[in-house]
Amino acid sequence: MAAVTGACVSAAVRGAVCGVRRARGEARFLCDGSLSRLARWLRLLGVDAALEEGHGGRRNVDALFERARRERRILVTSSTTVCRRANCPESFFVRPGKMGQMETCLTTLLNCYGVRLEEDMILSMCGKCGEAIERRGEGGPKDTELFTCGGCGWVYWESTSGKGSSVKARKLAKRLYKAVEEGRRKAGAEVRRRERCSNEFRGGLKDCDCTAQEGRRGEYWLRYESAFTTVHGREPEYTNVNGDFKGTLDYIFVGGTAKVTAAEVIETVVGGGWPSDHSMVKAEVSVEELPVGRAGFSRTRSCPLW
């Protein structure tokens, strides 16, 4: 193995691909330093996942944000402080208490961004640096197929004992793959169920009196006020307090300590297939916090309405 110049040797995994090939989907991720295990698991599945560098000392959050933007990656973090920064790029929050349920985190993350896994991509990327593993034709023992990371030079080969780390890694990766695909299947079934309910609801939809809606809304503990009511002075004709959507509302709502000063529909992101009596929209809303004590603040954030 000394013939493999400049490479660390590890009895690990057997790559299934030559050259760079990624899981289907445009999403690329940047995990903060507290999510190193999640980054490794993503790489096992063939997903492009980078890891924050130098997390051991004082964190340079601005450098982390700049890297995410420069490399066009979605930041994955377990820090609410990071997510709340005004200059935070697109991010995905992993609740620290849920980190033990890593399979659930993986399923939610990948399905949220439409990343489609392929079984032949399992163990095709280096768990150490995230670059593609390539077949190496020379420099190893006879009858042993070697694979080398194109980034860090780490060398991999498949264990023949049936008990090596490569076998464990492959079993773990296949388990994760099945968990993610099962989560995708359940999510798809739920969407189809909601579409059926929505179509049935639309089929029986009749004109609705807004005053009657206000009365029904008063029956529920959720007494928040619709941003549309505050800004436009009236409630739209239909809301999700109708039919099978009782107790849910598809607007932005604010509590009694805040007031909406502006609301503007920017973009409709889905059409009539959305399981609601409204299309889902993305809106930019400026919420001004009313003074409590000596301090108050104003912040504008872009919020998807799900």
mmCIF file of C-alpha atoms in Angstrom:
data_model
loop_
_atom_site.group_PDB
_atom_site.id
_atom_site.type_symbol
_atom_site.label_atom_id
_atom_site.label_comp_id
_atom_site.label_asym_id
_atom_site.label_seq_id
_atom_site.Cartn_x
_atom_site.Cartn_y
_atom_site.Cartn_z
ATOM 1 C CA MET A 1 0.000 0.000 0.000
ATOM 2 C CA ALA A 2 3.024 2.306 0.240
ATOM 3 C CA ALA A 3 2.819 2.705 -3.533
ATOM 4 C CA VAL A 4 -0.290 4.856 -3.051
ATOM 5 C CA THR A 5 1.567 8.151 -2.710
ATOM 6 C CA GLY A 6 0.176 10.764 -0.338
ATOM 7 C CA ALA A 7 -2.984 8.827 0.475
ATOM 8 C CA CYS A 8 -4.284 7.645 3.803
ATOM 9 C CA VAL A 9 -5.476 4.063 3.684
ATOM 10 C CA SER A 10 -8.758 2.918 5.171
ATOM 11 C CA ALA A 11 -10.607 -0.375 4.726
ATOM 12 C CA ALA A 12 -13.866 1.338 3.957
ATOM 13 C CA VAL A 13 -16.273 1.438 1.070
ATOM 14 C CA ARG A 14 -16.357 0.362 -2.546
ATOM 15 C CA GLY A 15 -17.358 3.188 -4.892
ATOM 16 C CA ALA A 16 -19.792 2.420 -7.691
ATOM 17 C CA VAL A 17 -18.962 5.251 -10.055
ATOM 18 C CA CYS A 18 -16.081 6.801 -11.979
ATOM 19 C CA GLY A 19 -16.128 10.573 -12.387
ATOM 20 C CA VAL A 20 -18.441 13.049 -10.720
ATOM 21 C CA ARG A 21 -22.088 12.113 -10.540
ATOM 22 C CA ARG A 22 -24.582 13.321 -7.997
ATOM 23 C CA ALA A 23 -27.980 12.356 -6.683
ATOM 24 C CA ARG A 24 -30.745 13.848 -8.810
ATOM 25 C CA GLY A 25 -31.860 17.285 -7.705
ATOM 26 C CA GLU A 26 -30.341 20.739 -7.769
ATOM 27 C CA ALA A 27 -29.944 21.072 -4.005
ATOM 28 C CA ARG A 28 -26.430 21.161 -2.550
ATOM 29 C CA PHE A 29 -25.977 21.408 1.199
ATOM 30 C CA LEU A 30 -23.572 22.986 3.682
ATOM 31 C CA CYS A 31 -23.868 21.476 7.170
ATOM 32 C CA ASP A 32 -22.635 23.441 10.154
ATOM 33 C CA GLY A 33 -19.946 21.888 12.349
ATOM 34 C CA SER A 34 -22.449 20.405 14.795
ATOM 35 C CA LEU A 35 -23.971 18.253 12.038
ATOM 36 C CA SER A 36 -20.891 16.338 10.895
ATOM 37 C CA ARG A 37 -22.674 12.999 11.199
ATOM 38 C CA LEU A 38 -25.569 14.230 9.063
ATOM 39 C CA ALA A 39 -23.050 15.398 6.432
ATOM 40 C CA ARG A 40 -21.390 11.958 6.383
ATOM 41 C CA TRP A 41 -24.729 10.213 6.018
ATOM 42 C CA LEU A 42 -25.726 12.480 3.142
ATOM 43 C CA ARG A 43 -22.445 11.632 1.431
ATOM 44 C CA LEU A 44 -23.051 7.907 1.942
ATOM 45 C CA LEU A 45 -26.243 8.381 -0.091
ATOM 46 C CA GLY A 46 -24.463 10.238 -2.902
ATOM 47 C CA VAL A 47 -25.707 13.709 -1.934
ATOM 48 C CA ASP A 48 -23.467 16.766 -2.340
ATOM 49 C CA ALA A 49 -22.910 17.854 1.282
ATOM 50 C CA ALA A 50 -20.073 20.082 2.481
ATOM 51 C CA LEU A 51 -19.145 20.621 6.132
ATOM 52 C CA GLU A 52 -18.288 23.827 7.951
ATOM 53 C CA GLU A 53 -14.535 24.156 8.470
ATOM 54 C CA GLY A 54 -12.814 25.112 11.716
ATOM 55 C CA HIS A 55 -15.882 24.745 13.928
ATOM 56 C CA GLY A 56 -13.747 23.840 16.945
ATOM 57 C CA GLY A 57 -12.876 27.464 17.737
ATOM 58 C CA ARG A 58 -14.891 30.650 17.565
ATOM 59 C CA ARG A 59 -17.444 30.396 14.763
ATOM 60 C CA ASN A 60 -17.200 32.873 11.895
ATOM 61 C CA VAL A 61 -20.861 33.007 10.916
ATOM 62 C CA ASP A 62 -20.329 35.588 8.181
ATOM 63 C CA ALA A 63 -17.743 33.327 6.520
ATOM 64 C CA LEU A 64 -20.200 30.427 6.738
ATOM 65 C CA PHE A 65 -22.907 32.530 5.063
ATOM 66 C CA GLU A 66 -20.488 33.738 2.386
ATOM 67 C CA ARG A 67 -19.459 30.165 1.556
ATOM 68 C CA ALA A 68 -23.075 29.029 1.284
ATOM 69 C CA ARG A 69 -23.795 31.835 -1.189
ATOM 70 C CA ARG A 70 -20.553 31.406 -3.139
ATOM 71 C CA GLU A 71 -21.018 27.655 -3.585
ATOM 72 C CA ARG A 72 -24.803 27.962 -3.993
ATOM 73 C CA ARG A 73 -25.488 25.649 -1.084
ATOM 74 C CA ILE A 74 -28.410 25.417 1.328
ATOM 75 C CA LEU A 75 -27.208 25.926 4.888
ATOM 76 C CA VAL A 76 -28.240 23.135 7.277
ATOM 77 C CA THR A 77 -27.893 24.185 10.907
ATOM 78 C CA SER A 78 -29.019 23.293 14.422
ATOM 79 C CA SER A 79 -28.619 26.886 15.643
ATOM 80 C CA THR A 80 -31.670 29.115 15.933
ATOM 81 C CA THR A 81 -29.319 32.070 16.398
ATOM 82 C CA VAL A 82 -27.773 31.429 12.980
ATOM 83 C CA CYS A 83 -31.182 31.061 11.301
ATOM 84 C CA ARG A 84 -32.419 34.322 12.785
ATOM 85 C CA ARG A 85 -29.544 36.401 11.482
ATOM 86 C CA ALA A 86 -30.878 39.028 9.062
ATOM 87 C CA ASN A 87 -28.236 38.111 6.444
ATOM 88 C CA CYS A 88 -28.757 34.342 6.727
ATOM 89 C CA PRO A 89 -28.954 32.677 3.277
ATOM 90 C CA GLU A 90 -31.473 29.941 2.473
ATOM 91 C CA SER A 91 -31.317 27.536 5.393
ATOM 92 C CA PHE A 92 -32.829 24.367 6.841
ATOM 93 C CA PHE A 93 -33.151 24.103 10.615
ATOM 94 C CA VAL A 94 -32.559 20.777 12.370
ATOM 95 C CA ARG A 95 -33.978 20.857 15.878
ATOM 96 C CA PRO A 96 -31.232 19.730 18.311
ATOM 97 C CA GLY A 97 -33.661 17.510 20.201
ATOM 98 C CA LYS A 98 -34.404 15.623 16.971
ATOM 99 C CA MET A 99 -30.771 14.925 16.068
ATOM 100 C CA GLY A 100 -31.103 11.436 17.531
ATOM 101 C CA GLN A 101 -33.765 10.757 14.888
ATOM 102 C CA MET A 102 -31.336 11.263 12.014
ATOM 103 C CA GLU A 103 -33.317 9.141 9.565
ATOM 104 C CA THR A 104 -36.304 11.453 10.018
ATOM 105 C CA CYS A 105 -34.078 14.506 9.520
ATOM 106 C CA LEU A 106 -32.665 13.032 6.311
ATOM 107 C CA THR A 107 -36.091 12.190 4.941
ATOM 108 C CA THR A 108 -37.493 15.649 5.694
ATOM 109 C CA LEU A 109 -34.457 17.473 4.287
ATOM 110 C CA LEU A 110 -34.197 15.521 1.027
ATOM 111 C CA ASN A 111 -37.930 15.474 0.337
ATOM 112 C CA CYS A 112 -38.218 19.186 1.138
ATOM 113 C CA TYR A 113 -35.746 20.029 -1.626
ATOM 114 C CA GLY A 114 -36.796 17.325 -4.086
ATOM 115 C CA VAL A 115 -33.522 15.364 -3.997
ATOM 116 C CA ARG A 116 -34.081 11.964 -5.608
ATOM 117 C CA LEU A 117 -31.768 9.188 -4.473
ATOM 118 C CA GLU A 118 -30.499 6.430 -6.734
ATOM 119 C CA GLU A 119 -29.452 3.098 -5.263
ATOM 120 C CA ASP A 120 -26.368 2.824 -7.453
ATOM 121 C CA MET A 121 -25.117 6.128 -5.966
ATOM 122 C CA ILE A 122 -24.740 4.594 -2.510
ATOM 123 C CA LEU A 123 -21.104 4.822 -1.320
ATOM 124 C CA SER A 124 -20.048 6.730 -4.438
ATOM 125 C CA MET A 125 -18.733 9.768 -2.530
ATOM 126 C CA CYS A 126 -15.960 10.186 0.011
ATOM 127 C CA GLY A 127 -17.278 10.321 3.557
ATOM 128 C CA LYS A 128 -14.283 12.408 4.588
ATOM 129 C CA CYS A 129 -14.452 15.306 2.097
ATOM 130 C CA GLY A 130 -17.518 14.689 -0.094
ATOM 131 C CA GLU A 131 -15.739 14.348 -3.455
ATOM 132 C CA ALA A 132 -16.437 11.526 -5.911
ATOM 133 C CA ILE A 133 -14.714 8.162 -5.478
ATOM 134 C CA GLU A 134 -12.980 6.880 -8.623
ATOM 135 C CA ARG A 135 -11.746 3.428 -9.563
ATOM 136 C CA ARG A 136 -7.971 3.038 -9.210
ATOM 137 C CA GLY A 137 -6.367 0.464 -11.509
ATOM 138 C CA GLU A 138 -2.899 0.147 -9.972
ATOM 139 C CA GLY A 139 -0.855 0.409 -6.802
ATOM 140 C CA GLY A 140 -2.651 -2.156 -4.656
ATOM 141 C CA PRO A 141 -2.395 -5.831 -3.778
ATOM 142 C CA LYS A 142 -3.177 -8.337 -6.511
ATOM 143 C CA ASP A 143 -6.878 -9.137 -6.959
ATOM 144 C CA THR A 144 -7.873 -6.162 -4.760
ATOM 145 C CA GLU A 145 -9.919 -3.448 -6.473
ATOM 146 C CA LEU A 146 -9.032 -0.013 -5.132
ATOM 147 C CA PHE A 147 -11.005 3.220 -5.207
ATOM 148 C CA THR A 148 -9.548 6.661 -4.554
ATOM 149 C CA CYS A 149 -11.194 9.948 -3.592
ATOM 150 C CA GLY A 150 -10.520 12.542 -6.269
ATOM 151 C CA GLY A 151 -10.367 15.252 -3.601
ATOM 152 C CA CYS A 152 -8.407 14.172 -0.519
ATOM 153 C CA GLY A 153 -6.781 11.030 -1.972
ATOM 154 C CA TRP A 154 -8.292 8.695 0.620
ATOM 155 C CA VAL A 155 -8.127 5.074 -0.582
ATOM 156 C CA TYR A 156 -11.011 2.619 -0.284
ATOM 157 C CA TRP A 157 -11.439 -1.059 -0.955
ATOM 158 C CA GLU A 158 -14.174 -3.566 -0.239
ATOM 159 C CA SER A 159 -13.755 -5.872 2.697
ATOM 160 C CA THR A 160 -13.706 -9.575 1.843
ATOM 161 C CA SER A 161 -14.244 -10.728 5.422
ATOM 162 C CA GLY A 162 -17.878 -9.662 5.584
ATOM 163 C CA LYS A 163 -17.182 -7.837 8.842
ATOM 164 C CA GLY A 164 -15.154 -4.788 7.783
ATOM 165 C CA SER A 165 -16.155 -1.146 7.922
ATOM 166 C CA SER A 166 -17.132 -1.239 4.247
ATOM 167 C CA VAL A 167 -19.809 -3.840 5.003
ATOM 168 C CA LYS A 168 -21.127 -1.785 7.925
ATOM 169 C CA ALA A 169 -21.151 1.371 5.810
ATOM 170 C CA ARG A 170 -23.059 -0.331 3.002
ATOM 171 C CA LYS A 171 -25.666 -1.723 5.414
ATOM 172 C CA LEU A 172 -26.119 1.709 6.990
ATOM 173 C CA ALA A 173 -26.421 3.423 3.609
ATOM 174 C CA LYS A 174 -29.017 0.935 2.367
ATOM 175 C CA ARG A 175 -31.022 1.346 5.570
ATOM 176 C CA LEU A 176 -30.980 5.133 5.146
ATOM 177 C CA TYR A 177 -31.939 4.819 1.487
ATOM 178 C CA LYS A 178 -34.956 2.662 2.340
ATOM 179 C CA ALA A 179 -36.000 5.034 5.144
ATOM 180 C CA VAL A 180 -35.879 8.072 2.838
ATOM 181 C CA GLU A 181 -37.774 6.311 0.051
ATOM 182 C CA GLU A 182 -40.427 5.116 2.511
ATOM 183 C CA GLY A 183 -40.798 8.673 3.796
ATOM 184 C CA ARG A 184 -41.182 9.917 0.224
ATOM 185 C CA ARG A 185 -43.816 7.265 -0.483
ATOM 186 C CA LYS A 186 -45.838 8.241 2.604
ATOM 187 C CA ALA A 187 -45.557 11.944 1.766
ATOM 188 C CA GLY A 188 -46.767 11.285 -1.776
ATOM 189 C CA ALA A 189 -49.710 9.252 -0.495
ATOM 190 C CA GLU A 190 -50.664 12.095 1.863
ATOM 191 C CA VAL A 191 -50.524 14.652 -0.973
ATOM 192 C CA ARG A 192 -52.760 12.452 -3.136
ATOM 193 C CA ARG A 193 -55.198 12.033 -0.231
ATOM 194 C CA ARG A 194 -55.375 15.801 0.247
ATOM 195 C CA GLU A 195 -55.891 16.331 -3.477
ATOM 196 C CA ARG A 196 -58.864 13.952 -3.390
ATOM 197 C CA CYS A 197 -60.311 15.786 -0.388
ATOM 198 C CA SER A 198 -59.731 19.121 -2.104
ATOM 199 C CA ASN A 199 -61.453 18.007 -5.302
ATOM 200 C CA GLU A 200 -64.426 16.685 -3.346
ATOM 201 C CA PHE A 201 -64.557 19.934 -1.395
ATOM 202 C CA ARG A 202 -64.425 22.068 -4.548
ATOM 203 C CA GLY A 203 -67.170 19.978 -6.092
ATOM 204 C CA GLY A 204 -69.544 20.929 -3.284
ATOM 205 C CA LEU A 205 -68.292 24.467 -2.788
ATOM 206 C CA LYS A 206 -71.015 27.114 -2.624
ATOM 207 C CA ASP A 207 -71.086 30.849 -2.111
ATOM 208 C CA CYS A 208 -70.175 31.714 1.453
ATOM 209 C CA ASP A 209 -71.245 34.629 3.635
ATOM 210 C CA CYS A 210 -68.197 36.310 5.202
ATOM 211 C CA THR A 211 -70.149 37.142 8.375
ATOM 212 C CA ALA A 212 -70.851 33.444 8.840
ATOM 213 C CA GLN A 213 -67.117 32.765 8.518
ATOM 214 C CA GLU A 214 -66.376 35.226 11.280
ATOM 215 C CA GLY A 215 -68.844 33.431 13.528
ATOM 216 C CA ARG A 216 -67.251 30.038 12.842
ATOM 217 C CA ARG A 217 -63.785 31.431 13.436
ATOM 218 C CA GLY A 218 -64.904 32.678 16.854
ATOM 219 C CA GLU A 219 -65.661 29.087 17.892
ATOM 220 C CA TYR A 220 -61.981 28.157 17.803
ATOM 221 C CA TRP A 221 -59.255 29.017 20.268
ATOM 222 C CA LEU A 222 -57.080 30.325 17.415
ATOM 223 C CA ARG A 223 -58.073 33.999 17.478
ATOM 224 C CA TYR A 224 -55.219 35.380 15.392
ATOM 225 C CA GLU A 225 -56.101 37.919 12.735
ATOM 226 C CA SER A 226 -55.432 37.416 9.038
ATOM 227 C CA ALA A 227 -52.852 39.767 7.520
ATOM 228 C CA PHE A 228 -55.250 40.260 4.624
ATOM 229 C CA THR A 229 -57.927 41.517 6.990
ATOM 230 C CA THR A 230 -55.529 43.969 8.638
ATOM 231 C CA VAL A 231 -54.158 45.382 5.394
ATOM 232 C CA HIS A 232 -57.163 45.217 3.095
ATOM 233 C CA GLY A 233 -59.871 45.731 5.688
ATOM 234 C CA ARG A 234 -61.769 42.536 4.953
ATOM 235 C CA GLU A 235 -61.442 38.770 4.973
ATOM 236 C CA PRO A 236 -61.288 37.077 1.533
ATOM 237 C CA GLU A 237 -64.392 35.161 0.590
ATOM 238 C CA TYR A 238 -63.020 31.702 1.278
ATOM 239 C CA THR A 239 -60.635 30.514 3.964
ATOM 240 C CA ASN A 240 -59.672 27.121 5.284
ATOM 241 C CA VAL A 241 -62.184 27.266 8.118
ATOM 242 C CA ASN A 242 -64.491 25.718 5.525
ATOM 243 C CA GLY A 243 -65.072 22.020 4.918
ATOM 244 C CA ASP A 244 -62.333 19.571 5.867
ATOM 245 C CA PHE A 245 -59.880 22.341 6.737
ATOM 246 C CA LYS A 246 -61.446 23.384 10.052
ATOM 247 C CA GLY A 247 -58.984 24.870 12.493
ATOM 248 C CA THR A 248 -56.370 25.682 9.833
ATOM 249 C CA LEU A 249 -55.689 28.902 7.940
ATOM 250 C CA ASP A 250 -53.419 29.474 4.966
ATOM 251 C CA TYR A 251 -52.381 33.074 5.539
ATOM 252 C CA ILE A 252 -49.757 34.831 7.593
ATOM 253 C CA PHE A 253 -51.075 35.496 11.108
ATOM 254 C CA VAL A 254 -49.781 37.792 13.807
ATOM 255 C CA GLY A 255 -50.510 37.840 17.520
ATOM 256 C CA GLY A 256 -51.695 40.671 19.710
ATOM 257 C CA THR A 257 -48.224 42.155 20.228
ATOM 258 C CA ALA A 258 -47.556 42.903 16.556
ATOM 259 C CA LYS A 259 -49.175 44.707 13.678
ATOM 260 C CA VAL A 260 -48.833 44.171 9.939
ATOM 261 C CA THR A 261 -47.728 47.310 8.132
ATOM 262 C CA ALA A 262 -47.508 45.919 4.596
ATOM 263 C CA ALA A 263 -48.413 42.818 2.615
ATOM 264 C CA GLU A 264 -47.707 42.063 -1.008
ATOM 265 C CA VAL A 265 -48.109 38.886 -3.025
ATOM 266 C CA ILE A 266 -44.831 38.287 -4.847
ATOM 267 C CA GLU A 267 -45.273 34.996 -6.659
ATOM 268 C CA THR A 268 -47.751 32.142 -6.977
ATOM 269 C CA VAL A 269 -45.716 28.971 -6.648
ATOM 270 C CA VAL A 270 -48.393 26.334 -7.211
ATOM 271 C CA GLY A 271 -51.693 26.209 -8.994
ATOM 272 C CA GLY A 272 -55.120 24.704 -8.530
ATOM 273 C CA GLY A 273 -53.765 21.314 -7.474
ATOM 274 C CA TRP A 274 -52.837 22.642 -4.033
ATOM 275 C CA PRO A 275 -55.099 20.994 -1.409
ATOM 276 C CA SER A 276 -56.779 24.204 -0.321
ATOM 277 C CA ASP A 277 -59.332 26.717 -1.531
ATOM 278 C CA HIS A 278 -56.423 29.115 -2.166
ATOM 279 C CA SER A 279 -53.294 28.862 -4.248
ATOM 280 C CA MET A 280 -50.151 28.840 -2.147
ATOM 281 C CA VAL A 281 -48.259 32.108 -2.519
ATOM 282 C CA LYS A 282 -44.985 33.559 -1.346
ATOM 283 C CA ALA A 283 -45.332 36.924 0.336
ATOM 284 C CA GLU A 284 -43.020 39.527 1.791
ATOM 285 C CA VAL A 285 -44.529 40.948 4.978
ATOM 286 C CA SER A 286 -43.071 43.630 7.198
ATOM 287 C CA VAL A 287 -43.971 43.006 10.843
ATOM 288 C CA GLU A 288 -43.280 45.797 13.317
ATOM 289 C CA GLU A 289 -42.997 44.742 16.947
ATOM 290 C CA LEU A 290 -44.924 47.029 19.277
ATOM 291 C CA PRO A 291 -42.740 48.586 21.984
ATOM 292 C CA VAL A 292 -42.469 46.472 25.118
ATOM 293 C CA GLY A 293 -40.486 48.252 27.809
ATOM 294 C CA ARG A 294 -37.726 50.315 26.199
ATOM 295 C CA ALA A 295 -36.888 48.316 23.072
ATOM 296 C CA GLY A 296 -38.665 47.449 19.863
ATOM 297 C CA PHE A 297 -37.509 46.264 16.454
ATOM 298 C CA SER A 298 -38.626 45.933 12.833
ATOM 299 C CA ARG A 299 -37.597 43.180 10.471
ATOM 300 C CA THR A 300 -38.645 42.010 7.017
ATOM 301 C CA ARG A 301 -38.380 38.348 6.153
ATOM 302 C CA SER A 302 -39.530 36.333 3.152
ATOM 303 C CA CYS A 303 -41.895 33.619 4.325
ATOM 304 C CA PRO A 304 -43.336 30.703 2.299
ATOM 305 C CA LEU A 305 -47.005 30.063 3.071
ATOM 306 C CA TRP A 306 -47.512 26.326 3.379
#
